[in-house]
Coordinates of C-alpha atoms in Angstrom, one line a residue:
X200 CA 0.0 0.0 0.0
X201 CA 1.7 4.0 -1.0
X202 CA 3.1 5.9 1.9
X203 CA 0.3 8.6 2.5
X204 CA 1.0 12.6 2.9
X205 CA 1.5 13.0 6.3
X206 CA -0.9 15.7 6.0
X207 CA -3.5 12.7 4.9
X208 CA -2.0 10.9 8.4
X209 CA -3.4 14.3 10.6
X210 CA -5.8 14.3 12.7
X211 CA -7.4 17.2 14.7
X212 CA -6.1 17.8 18.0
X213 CA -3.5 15.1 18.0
X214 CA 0.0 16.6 19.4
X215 CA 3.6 15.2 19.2
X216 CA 5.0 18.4 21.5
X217 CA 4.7 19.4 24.8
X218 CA 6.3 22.7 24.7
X219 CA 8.0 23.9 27.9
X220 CA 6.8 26.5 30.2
X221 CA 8.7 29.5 29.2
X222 CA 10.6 31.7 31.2
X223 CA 9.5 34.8 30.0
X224 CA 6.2 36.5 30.5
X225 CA 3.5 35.8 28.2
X226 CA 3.0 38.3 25.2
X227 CA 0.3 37.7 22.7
X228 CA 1.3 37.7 19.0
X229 CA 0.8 40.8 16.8
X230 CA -2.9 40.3 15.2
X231 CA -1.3 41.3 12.0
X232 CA 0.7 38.1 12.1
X233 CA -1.7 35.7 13.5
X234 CA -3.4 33.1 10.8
X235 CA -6.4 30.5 11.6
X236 CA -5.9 28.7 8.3
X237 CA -2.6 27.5 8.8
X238 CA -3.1 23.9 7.5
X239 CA -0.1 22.2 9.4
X240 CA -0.7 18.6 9.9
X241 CA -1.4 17.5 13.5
X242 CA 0.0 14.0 14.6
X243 CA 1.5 12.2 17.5
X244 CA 5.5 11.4 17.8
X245 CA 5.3 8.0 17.2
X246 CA 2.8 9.0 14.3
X247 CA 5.2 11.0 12.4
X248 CA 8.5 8.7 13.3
X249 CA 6.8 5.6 11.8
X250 CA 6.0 7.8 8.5
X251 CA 9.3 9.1 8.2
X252 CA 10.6 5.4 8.9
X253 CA 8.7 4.3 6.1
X254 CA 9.3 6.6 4.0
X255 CA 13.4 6.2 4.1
X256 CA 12.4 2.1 4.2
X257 CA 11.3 3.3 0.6
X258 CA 15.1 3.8 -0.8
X259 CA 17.6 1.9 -2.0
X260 CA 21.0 2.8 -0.2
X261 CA 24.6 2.0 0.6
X262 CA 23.5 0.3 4.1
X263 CA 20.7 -2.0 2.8
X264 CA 22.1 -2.5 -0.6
X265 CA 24.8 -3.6 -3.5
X266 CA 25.2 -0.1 -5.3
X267 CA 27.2 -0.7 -8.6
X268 CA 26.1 3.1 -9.5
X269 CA 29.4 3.6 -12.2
X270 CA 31.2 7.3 -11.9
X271 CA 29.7 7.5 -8.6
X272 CA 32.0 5.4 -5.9
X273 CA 28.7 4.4 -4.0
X274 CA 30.7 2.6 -1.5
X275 CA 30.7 1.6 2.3
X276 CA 30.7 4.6 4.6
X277 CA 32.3 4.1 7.7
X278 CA 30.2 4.8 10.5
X279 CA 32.9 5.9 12.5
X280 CA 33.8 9.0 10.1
X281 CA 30.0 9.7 11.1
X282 CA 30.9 10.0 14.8
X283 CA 34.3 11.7 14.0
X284 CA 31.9 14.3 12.0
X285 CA 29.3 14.9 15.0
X286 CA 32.3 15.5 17.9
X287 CA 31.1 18.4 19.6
X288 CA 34.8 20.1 19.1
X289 CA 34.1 19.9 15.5
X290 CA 30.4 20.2 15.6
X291 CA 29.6 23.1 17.0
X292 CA 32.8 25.2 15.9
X293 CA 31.6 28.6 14.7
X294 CA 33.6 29.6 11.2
X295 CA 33.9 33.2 12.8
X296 CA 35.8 32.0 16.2
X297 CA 39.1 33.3 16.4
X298 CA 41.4 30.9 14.8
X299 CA 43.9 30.7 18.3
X300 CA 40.1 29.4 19.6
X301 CA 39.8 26.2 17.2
X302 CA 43.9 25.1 16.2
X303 CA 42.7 21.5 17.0
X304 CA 40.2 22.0 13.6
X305 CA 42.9 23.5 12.1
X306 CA 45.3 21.3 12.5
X307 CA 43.3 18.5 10.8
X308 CA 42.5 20.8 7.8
X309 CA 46.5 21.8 8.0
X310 CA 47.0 17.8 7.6
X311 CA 44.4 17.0 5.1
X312 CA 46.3 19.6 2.7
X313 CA 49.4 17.9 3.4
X314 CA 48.0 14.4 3.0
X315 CA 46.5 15.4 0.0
X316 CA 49.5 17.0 -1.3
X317 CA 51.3 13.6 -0.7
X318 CA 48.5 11.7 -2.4
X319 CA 48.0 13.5 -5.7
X320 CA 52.0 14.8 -5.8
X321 CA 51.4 18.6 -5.8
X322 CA 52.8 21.5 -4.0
X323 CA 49.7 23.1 -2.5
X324 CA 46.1 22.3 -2.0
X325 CA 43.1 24.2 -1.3
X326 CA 40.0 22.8 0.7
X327 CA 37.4 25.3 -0.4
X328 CA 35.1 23.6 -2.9
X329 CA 32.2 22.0 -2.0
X330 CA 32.1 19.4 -4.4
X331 CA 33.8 17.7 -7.6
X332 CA 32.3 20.1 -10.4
X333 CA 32.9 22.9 -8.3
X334 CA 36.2 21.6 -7.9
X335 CA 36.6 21.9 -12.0
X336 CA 35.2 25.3 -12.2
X337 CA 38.2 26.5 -9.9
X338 CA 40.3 23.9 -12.0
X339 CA 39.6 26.1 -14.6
X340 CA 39.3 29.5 -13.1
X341 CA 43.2 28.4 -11.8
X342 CA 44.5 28.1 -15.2
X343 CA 42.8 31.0 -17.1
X344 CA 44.0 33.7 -13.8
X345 CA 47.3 31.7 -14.5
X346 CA 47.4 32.7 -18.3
X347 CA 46.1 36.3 -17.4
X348 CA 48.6 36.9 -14.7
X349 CA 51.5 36.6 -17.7
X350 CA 49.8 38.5 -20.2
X351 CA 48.7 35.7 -22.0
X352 CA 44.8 36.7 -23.0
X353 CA 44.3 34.8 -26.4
X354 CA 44.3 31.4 -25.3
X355 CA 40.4 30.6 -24.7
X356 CA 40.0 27.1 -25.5
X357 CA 39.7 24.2 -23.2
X358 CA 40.2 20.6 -25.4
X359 CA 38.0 18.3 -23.6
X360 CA 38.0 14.2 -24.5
X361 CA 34.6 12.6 -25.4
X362 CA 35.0 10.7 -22.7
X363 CA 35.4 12.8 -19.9
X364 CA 32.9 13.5 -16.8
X365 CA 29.6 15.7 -18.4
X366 CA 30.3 18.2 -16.3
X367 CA 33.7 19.0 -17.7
X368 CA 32.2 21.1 -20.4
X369 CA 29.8 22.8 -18.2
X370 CA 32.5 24.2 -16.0
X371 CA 34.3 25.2 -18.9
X372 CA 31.5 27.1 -20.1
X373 CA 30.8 29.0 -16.8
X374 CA 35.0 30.3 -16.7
X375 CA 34.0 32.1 -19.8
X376 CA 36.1 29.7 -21.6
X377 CA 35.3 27.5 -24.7
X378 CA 34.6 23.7 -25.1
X379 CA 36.6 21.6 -28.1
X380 CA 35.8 18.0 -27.8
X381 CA 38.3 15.6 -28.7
X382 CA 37.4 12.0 -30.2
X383 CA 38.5 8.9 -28.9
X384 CA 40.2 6.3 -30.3
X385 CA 39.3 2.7 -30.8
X386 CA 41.1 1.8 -27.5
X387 CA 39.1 4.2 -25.6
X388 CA 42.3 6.6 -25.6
X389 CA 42.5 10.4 -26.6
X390 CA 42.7 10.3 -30.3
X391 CA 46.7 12.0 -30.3
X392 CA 45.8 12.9 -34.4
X393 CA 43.2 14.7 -33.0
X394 CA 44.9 16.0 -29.9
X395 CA 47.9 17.4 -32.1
X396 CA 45.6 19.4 -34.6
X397 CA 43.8 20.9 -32.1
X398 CA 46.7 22.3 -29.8
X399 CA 47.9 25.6 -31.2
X400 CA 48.6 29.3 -28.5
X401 CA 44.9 29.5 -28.5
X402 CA 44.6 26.3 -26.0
X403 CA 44.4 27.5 -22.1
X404 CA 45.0 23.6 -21.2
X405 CA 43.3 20.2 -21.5
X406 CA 40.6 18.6 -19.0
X407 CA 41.6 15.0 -18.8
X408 CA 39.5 12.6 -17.0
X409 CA 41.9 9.9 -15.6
X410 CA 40.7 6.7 -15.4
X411 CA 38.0 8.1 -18.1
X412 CA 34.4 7.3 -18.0
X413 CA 34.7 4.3 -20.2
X414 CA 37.2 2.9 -16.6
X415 CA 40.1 3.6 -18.3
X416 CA 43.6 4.4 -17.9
X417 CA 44.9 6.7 -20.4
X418 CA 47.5 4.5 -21.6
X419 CA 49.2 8.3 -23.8
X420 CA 49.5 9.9 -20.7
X421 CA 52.6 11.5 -20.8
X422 CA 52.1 11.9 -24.5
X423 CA 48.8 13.7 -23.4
X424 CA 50.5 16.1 -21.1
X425 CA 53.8 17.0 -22.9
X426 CA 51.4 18.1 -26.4
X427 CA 49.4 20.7 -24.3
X428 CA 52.3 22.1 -22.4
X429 CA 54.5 22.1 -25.9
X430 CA 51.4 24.5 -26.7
X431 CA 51.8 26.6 -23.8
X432 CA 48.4 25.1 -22.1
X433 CA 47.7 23.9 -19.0
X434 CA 46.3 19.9 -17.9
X435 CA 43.6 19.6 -15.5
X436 CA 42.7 16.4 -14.0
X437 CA 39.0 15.6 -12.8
X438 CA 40.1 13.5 -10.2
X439 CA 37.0 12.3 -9.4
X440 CA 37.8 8.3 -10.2
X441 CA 40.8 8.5 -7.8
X442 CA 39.6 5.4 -5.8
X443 CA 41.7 3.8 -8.8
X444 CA 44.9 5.6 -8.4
X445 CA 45.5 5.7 -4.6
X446 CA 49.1 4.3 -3.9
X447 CA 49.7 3.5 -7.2
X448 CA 50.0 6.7 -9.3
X449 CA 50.7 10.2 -8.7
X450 CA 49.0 12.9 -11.0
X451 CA 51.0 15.5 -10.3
X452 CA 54.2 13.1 -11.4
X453 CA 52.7 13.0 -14.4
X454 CA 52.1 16.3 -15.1
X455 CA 49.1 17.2 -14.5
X456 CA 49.0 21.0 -13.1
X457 CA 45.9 20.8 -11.0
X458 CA 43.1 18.2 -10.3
X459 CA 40.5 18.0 -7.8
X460 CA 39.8 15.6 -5.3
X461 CA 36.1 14.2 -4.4
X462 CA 36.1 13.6 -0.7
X463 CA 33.2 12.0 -1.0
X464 CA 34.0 10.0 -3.3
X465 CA 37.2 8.3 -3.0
X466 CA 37.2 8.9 1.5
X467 CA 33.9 7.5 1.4
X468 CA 30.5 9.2 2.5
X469 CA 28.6 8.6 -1.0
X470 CA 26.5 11.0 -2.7
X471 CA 23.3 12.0 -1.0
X472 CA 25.6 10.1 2.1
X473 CA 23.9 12.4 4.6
X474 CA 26.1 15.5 4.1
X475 CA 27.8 17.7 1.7
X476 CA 30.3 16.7 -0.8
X477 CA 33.8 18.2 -0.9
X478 CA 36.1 18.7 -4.1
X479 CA 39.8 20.1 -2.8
X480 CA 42.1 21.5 -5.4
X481 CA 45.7 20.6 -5.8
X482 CA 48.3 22.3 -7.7
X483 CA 52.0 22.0 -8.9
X484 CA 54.4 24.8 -7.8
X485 CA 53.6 27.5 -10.2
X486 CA 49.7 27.6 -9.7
X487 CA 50.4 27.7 -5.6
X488 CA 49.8 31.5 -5.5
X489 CA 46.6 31.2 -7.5
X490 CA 44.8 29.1 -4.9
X491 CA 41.0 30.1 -4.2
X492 CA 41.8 31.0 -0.3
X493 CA 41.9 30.8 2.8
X494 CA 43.9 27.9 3.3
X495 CA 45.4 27.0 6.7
X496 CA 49.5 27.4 7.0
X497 CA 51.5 27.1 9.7
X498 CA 51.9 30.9 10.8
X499 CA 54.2 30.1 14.1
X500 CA 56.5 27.3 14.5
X501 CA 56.2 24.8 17.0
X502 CA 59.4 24.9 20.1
X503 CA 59.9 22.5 22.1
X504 CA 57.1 23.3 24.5
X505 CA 54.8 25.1 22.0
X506 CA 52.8 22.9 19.8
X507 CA 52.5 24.9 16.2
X508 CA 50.2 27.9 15.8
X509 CA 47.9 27.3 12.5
X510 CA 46.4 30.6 10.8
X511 CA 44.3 30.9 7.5
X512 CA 46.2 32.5 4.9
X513 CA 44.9 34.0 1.4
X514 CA 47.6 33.3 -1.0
X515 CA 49.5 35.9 -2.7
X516 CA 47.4 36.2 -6.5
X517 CA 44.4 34.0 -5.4
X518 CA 41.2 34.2 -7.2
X519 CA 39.4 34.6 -4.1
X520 CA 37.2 32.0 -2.3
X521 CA 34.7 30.0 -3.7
X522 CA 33.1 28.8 -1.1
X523 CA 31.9 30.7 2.4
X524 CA 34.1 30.1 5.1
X525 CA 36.9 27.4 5.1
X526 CA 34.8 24.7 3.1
X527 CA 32.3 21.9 4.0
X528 CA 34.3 21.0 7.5
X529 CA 32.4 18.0 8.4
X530 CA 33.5 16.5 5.0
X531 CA 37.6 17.4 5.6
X532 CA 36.5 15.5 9.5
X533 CA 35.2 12.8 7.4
X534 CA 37.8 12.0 5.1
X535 CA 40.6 12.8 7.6
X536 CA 39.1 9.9 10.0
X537 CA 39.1 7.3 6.6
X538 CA 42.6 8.5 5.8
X539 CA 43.6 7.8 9.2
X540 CA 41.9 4.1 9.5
X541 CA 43.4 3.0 6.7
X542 CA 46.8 4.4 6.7
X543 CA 49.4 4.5 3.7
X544 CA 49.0 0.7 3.6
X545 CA 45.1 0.7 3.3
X546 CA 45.2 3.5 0.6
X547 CA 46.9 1.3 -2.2
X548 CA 44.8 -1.6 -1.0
X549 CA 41.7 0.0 -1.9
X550 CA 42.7 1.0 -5.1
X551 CA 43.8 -2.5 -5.9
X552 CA 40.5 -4.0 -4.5
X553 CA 38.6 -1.8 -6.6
X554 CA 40.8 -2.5 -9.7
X555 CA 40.6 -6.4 -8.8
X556 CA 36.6 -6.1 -8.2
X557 CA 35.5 -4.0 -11.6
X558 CA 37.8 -6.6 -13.7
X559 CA 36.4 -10.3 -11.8
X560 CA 32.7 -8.4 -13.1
X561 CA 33.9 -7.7 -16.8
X562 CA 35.5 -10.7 -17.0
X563 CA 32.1 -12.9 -15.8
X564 CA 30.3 -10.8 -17.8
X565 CA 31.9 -9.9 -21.3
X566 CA 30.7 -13.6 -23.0
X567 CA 27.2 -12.2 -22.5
X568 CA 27.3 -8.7 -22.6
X569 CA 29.1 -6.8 -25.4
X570 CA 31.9 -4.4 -24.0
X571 CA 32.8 -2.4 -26.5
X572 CA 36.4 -1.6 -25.4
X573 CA 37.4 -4.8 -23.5
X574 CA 40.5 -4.6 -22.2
X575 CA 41.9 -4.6 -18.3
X576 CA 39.7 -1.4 -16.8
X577 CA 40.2 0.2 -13.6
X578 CA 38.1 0.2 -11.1
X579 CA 35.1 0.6 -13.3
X580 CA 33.8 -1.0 -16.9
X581 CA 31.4 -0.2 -19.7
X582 CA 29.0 -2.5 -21.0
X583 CA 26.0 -2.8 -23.6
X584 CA 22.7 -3.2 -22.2
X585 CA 21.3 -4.4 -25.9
X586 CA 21.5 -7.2 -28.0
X587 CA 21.3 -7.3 -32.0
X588 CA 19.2 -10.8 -31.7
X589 CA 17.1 -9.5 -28.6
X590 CA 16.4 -5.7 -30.6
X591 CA 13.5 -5.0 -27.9
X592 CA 15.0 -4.9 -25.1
X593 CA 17.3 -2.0 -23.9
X594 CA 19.5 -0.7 -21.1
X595 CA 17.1 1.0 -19.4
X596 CA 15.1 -2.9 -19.1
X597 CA 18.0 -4.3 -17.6
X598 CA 18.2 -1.5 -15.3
X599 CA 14.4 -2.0 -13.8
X600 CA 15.0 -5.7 -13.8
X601 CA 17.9 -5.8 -11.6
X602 CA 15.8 -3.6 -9.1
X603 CA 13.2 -6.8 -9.0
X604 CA 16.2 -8.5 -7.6
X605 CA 17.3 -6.0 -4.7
X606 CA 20.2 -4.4 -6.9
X607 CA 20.2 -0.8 -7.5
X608 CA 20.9 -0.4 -11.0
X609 CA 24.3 0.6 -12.9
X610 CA 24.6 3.9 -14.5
X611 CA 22.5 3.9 -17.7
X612 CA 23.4 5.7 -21.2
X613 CA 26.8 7.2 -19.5
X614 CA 29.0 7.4 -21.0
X615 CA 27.6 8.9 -24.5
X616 CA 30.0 7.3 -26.4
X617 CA 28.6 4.0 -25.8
X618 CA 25.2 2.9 -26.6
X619 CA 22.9 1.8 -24.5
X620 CA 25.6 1.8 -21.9
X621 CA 25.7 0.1 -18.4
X622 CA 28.3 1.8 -16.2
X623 CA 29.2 -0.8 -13.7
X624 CA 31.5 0.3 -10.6
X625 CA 31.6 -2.0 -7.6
X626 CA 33.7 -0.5 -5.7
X627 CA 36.2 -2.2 -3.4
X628 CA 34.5 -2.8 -0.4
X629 CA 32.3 -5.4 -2.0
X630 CA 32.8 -9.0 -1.0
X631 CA 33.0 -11.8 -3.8
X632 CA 29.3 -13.4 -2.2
X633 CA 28.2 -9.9 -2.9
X634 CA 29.9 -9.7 -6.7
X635 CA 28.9 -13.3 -7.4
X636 CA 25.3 -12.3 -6.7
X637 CA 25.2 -9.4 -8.9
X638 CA 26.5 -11.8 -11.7
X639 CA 24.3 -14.0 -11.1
X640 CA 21.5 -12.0 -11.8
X641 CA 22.8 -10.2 -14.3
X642 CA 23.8 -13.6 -16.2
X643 CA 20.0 -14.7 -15.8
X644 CA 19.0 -11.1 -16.8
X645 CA 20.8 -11.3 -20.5
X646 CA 19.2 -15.2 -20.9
X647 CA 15.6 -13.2 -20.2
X648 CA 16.5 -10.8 -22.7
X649 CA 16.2 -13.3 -25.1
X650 CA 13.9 -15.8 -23.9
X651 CA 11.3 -13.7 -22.3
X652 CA 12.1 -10.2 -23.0
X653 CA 8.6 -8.8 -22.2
X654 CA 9.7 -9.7 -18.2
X655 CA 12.5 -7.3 -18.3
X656 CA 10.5 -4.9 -20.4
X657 CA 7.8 -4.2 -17.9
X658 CA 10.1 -4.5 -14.9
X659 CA 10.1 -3.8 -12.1
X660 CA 7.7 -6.5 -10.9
X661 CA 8.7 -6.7 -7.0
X662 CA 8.9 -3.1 -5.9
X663 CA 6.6 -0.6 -4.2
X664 CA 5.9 0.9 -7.6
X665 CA 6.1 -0.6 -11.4
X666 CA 7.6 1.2 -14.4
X667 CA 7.1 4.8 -13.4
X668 CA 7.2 7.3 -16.7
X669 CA 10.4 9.0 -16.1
X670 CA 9.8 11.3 -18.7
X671 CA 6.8 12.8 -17.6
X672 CA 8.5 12.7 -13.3
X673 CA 11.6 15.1 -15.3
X674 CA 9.1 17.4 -17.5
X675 CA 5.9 17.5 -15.0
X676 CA 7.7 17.6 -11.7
X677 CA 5.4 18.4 -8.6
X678 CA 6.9 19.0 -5.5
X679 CA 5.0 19.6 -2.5
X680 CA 4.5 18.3 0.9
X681 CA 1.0 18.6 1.0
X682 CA -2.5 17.4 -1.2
X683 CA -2.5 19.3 -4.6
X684 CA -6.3 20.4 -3.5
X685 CA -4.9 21.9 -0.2
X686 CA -2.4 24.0 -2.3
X687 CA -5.2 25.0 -5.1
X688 CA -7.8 26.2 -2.1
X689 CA -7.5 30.0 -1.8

């Protein structure tokens, strides 16, 4: 049976709250501000707890599910980061308190920079963004202050592979900057014919998605990077698939010049993970000075009985902040408590768990799903959710079927570049029961598809709601807590 509105739940008279007495004298409310129609719903606690209950009982999530959501590094979230978060020392710091007042929050923020210097090989980091594609747009507004600050005004254009993140060309576009796309080539590479034509002293720098959306590693790399710096131009990493990379590779000893980092991402808490994401900018030597600011340095060095004294700094030609304040905190508390659980050791663990999981999937999968660019992928894969002898059925069937079978789906028709794609990311705190399951039922998914594909095409069967039409939920979206009558009443 649906959920009802809670206002449909009301009943008159019914209280959840006993307010206190106060302790202040009574003072009746100005008439001009009193209402008698105010149709809040009235229930008990336990009324609204078991509705709310309910409701989240409703989702799919990380803690009840298997979440192979590719590009998105749906994994476990430590519950301990959520305690670290929620420490009243951390919680209940103002962003306005002197900074002598809170050097214990700084000094976490001052070692998050440095770990994340360490991680990503660069010279200085900023925490300010508040997630990955804000993290590009100050990528990007990095590079062009970089090329303005030496007089270099004509270069405008941003090359951008096919198969980077979507929202590389959007941040592009808000810099003020332009978008050239770059093909790929067959191996799921940046085309280098294509690369070299395009580079000329009108490129600002390259955004290079590395491992790429197709879960690649771009095996021109250096190629990649010394043909847009031969140009004069700048290479940006989206850093956002760094969950592959951790312990194993260094972008910045590659050559990138900045990348962000997705707290939330590769130091757990998942999207919609109960708080804010987090995108941190690094940066080799040269870009240091451009920074978005404040970041935290070290303003007074530590003596033998004085611990350090930690200060926010703006950096010498920043392009300002970004963000209010320092940043989302309670992500930097969050991905300083994972960093610290798992040590140096545990960081190139997960990035070979993750490597090891995405390629035991491809390789149970690839005799009866087509992957277009089949080779050893990274901590992700693409496959084709469509078969030329089963022409009805499509991605987006697969997708609902799995949900009949408590799996949330993959990512569907991401990337662009491959049709009818299913993005498939386990991520590496999986279990092999847990990966066996999934290929299980995706195995008996792709014999449906041909034996009974009408099963898979009016999927799902077992959930609290069938096929919904998704493209009447995007184009006639109603949102509102209450009975469309209430709101239409005068």
């Amino acid at each position: 049976m649906p959920e009802p509105l809670i206002y449909e739940l009301s009943s008159p008279g019914r209280e959840g709250v006993t307010l206190p007495h106060p302790d202040v004298p009574a003072a009746a409310l100005p008439r001009e501000l009193m209402r008698r129609d105010l149709p809040l719903p009235e229930l008990a606690e336990i009324d609204v707890v078991r509705h709310f209950v309910r409701l989240s009982q409703l989702n799919h999530a990380v803690d009840t599910g298997f979440y192979p959501l590719g590009s998105c590094t749906m994994k476990y979230n430590p519950k301990v980061n959520e305690d670290a978060a929620r420490l009243a020392g951390f919680a209940f710091t103002h962003p306005l308190q002197d900074p002598e007042t809170v050097q214990g929050n700084l000094a976490l923020m001052y070692m998050l920079q440095d770990w994340l210097k360490e991680i990503g090989g660069f010279a200085g980091i900023s925490l300010q963004p508040a997630a990955g594609a804000h993290g590009e747009l100050t990528g990007i507004l990095i590079i062009r202050a970089y090329h303005q600050a030496r007089g270099d005004t004509k270069r405008t254009k941003i090359l951008i592979p096919n198969s980077a993140h979507g929202t590389n060309p959007a941040s592009t576009s808000m810099s003020g900057l332009q978008t050239v796309e770059l093909p790929s080539d067959d191996r799921g590479n940046v085309d280098l014919q294509a690369l070299r034509q395009a580079c000329d002293d009108t490129v600002a720098g390259l955004m290079l998605t590395n491992p790429n959306t197709l879960g690649l590693f771009e095996e021109h790399v250096r190629e990649v990077v010394d043909q847009i710096h031969s140009c004069g131009g700048l290479v940006y990493g989206d850093g956002a698939n760094m969950n592959a990379l951790l312990g194993v590779v260094r972008p910045g000893d590659l050559g990138f010049d900045v990348l962000h980092f997705n707290l939330h991402k590769t130091f757990s808490t998942p999207h919609g993970g109960g708080g804010p994401g987090s995108g941190p900018v690094g940066v080799r030597q040269h870009l240091v000075d451009f920074l978005p600011g404040p970041v935290v340095q070290i303003v007074e060095e530590e003596d033998e009985e004085q611990a350090p004294l930690y200060g926010l700094v703006m950096p010498a030609k920043t392009i300002g902040r970004v963000k209010a304040f320092h940043g989302h905190f309670g992500m930097h508390v969050r991905a300083f408590a994972y960093m610290r659980m798992q040590g140096k050791a545990g960081m190139r663990a997960i990035s070979d768990h993750a490597v090891l999981n995405a390629n035991y999937i491809r390789a149970r999968l690839r005799d009866v799903y087509h992957v277009p660019y089949d080779r050893i992928c990274m901590h992700e894969f693409v496959a084709e959710g469509r078969w030329d002898d089963a022409p009805g059925v499509r991605a987006l069937d697969v997708a609902k079927r799995l949900m009949d079978f408590g799996f949330h789906p993959p990512t569907n028709y991401f990337p662009l570049i491959v049709h009818e794609a299913l993005m498939i990311e386990p991520t590496e705190t999986e279990s092999k029961a847990t990966l066996d399951a999934f290929i299980e039922v995706m195995r008996k998914i792709a014999e449906e598809a041909h034996a009974d594909p009408e099963t898979l095409q009016t999927a799902p069967h077992n959930t609290p709601f069938g096929r919904l039409d998704e493209i009447r939920a995007a184009k006639d979206l109603v949102l509102c807590c209450r009975p469309v009558e209430m709101d239409a009443d005068p």
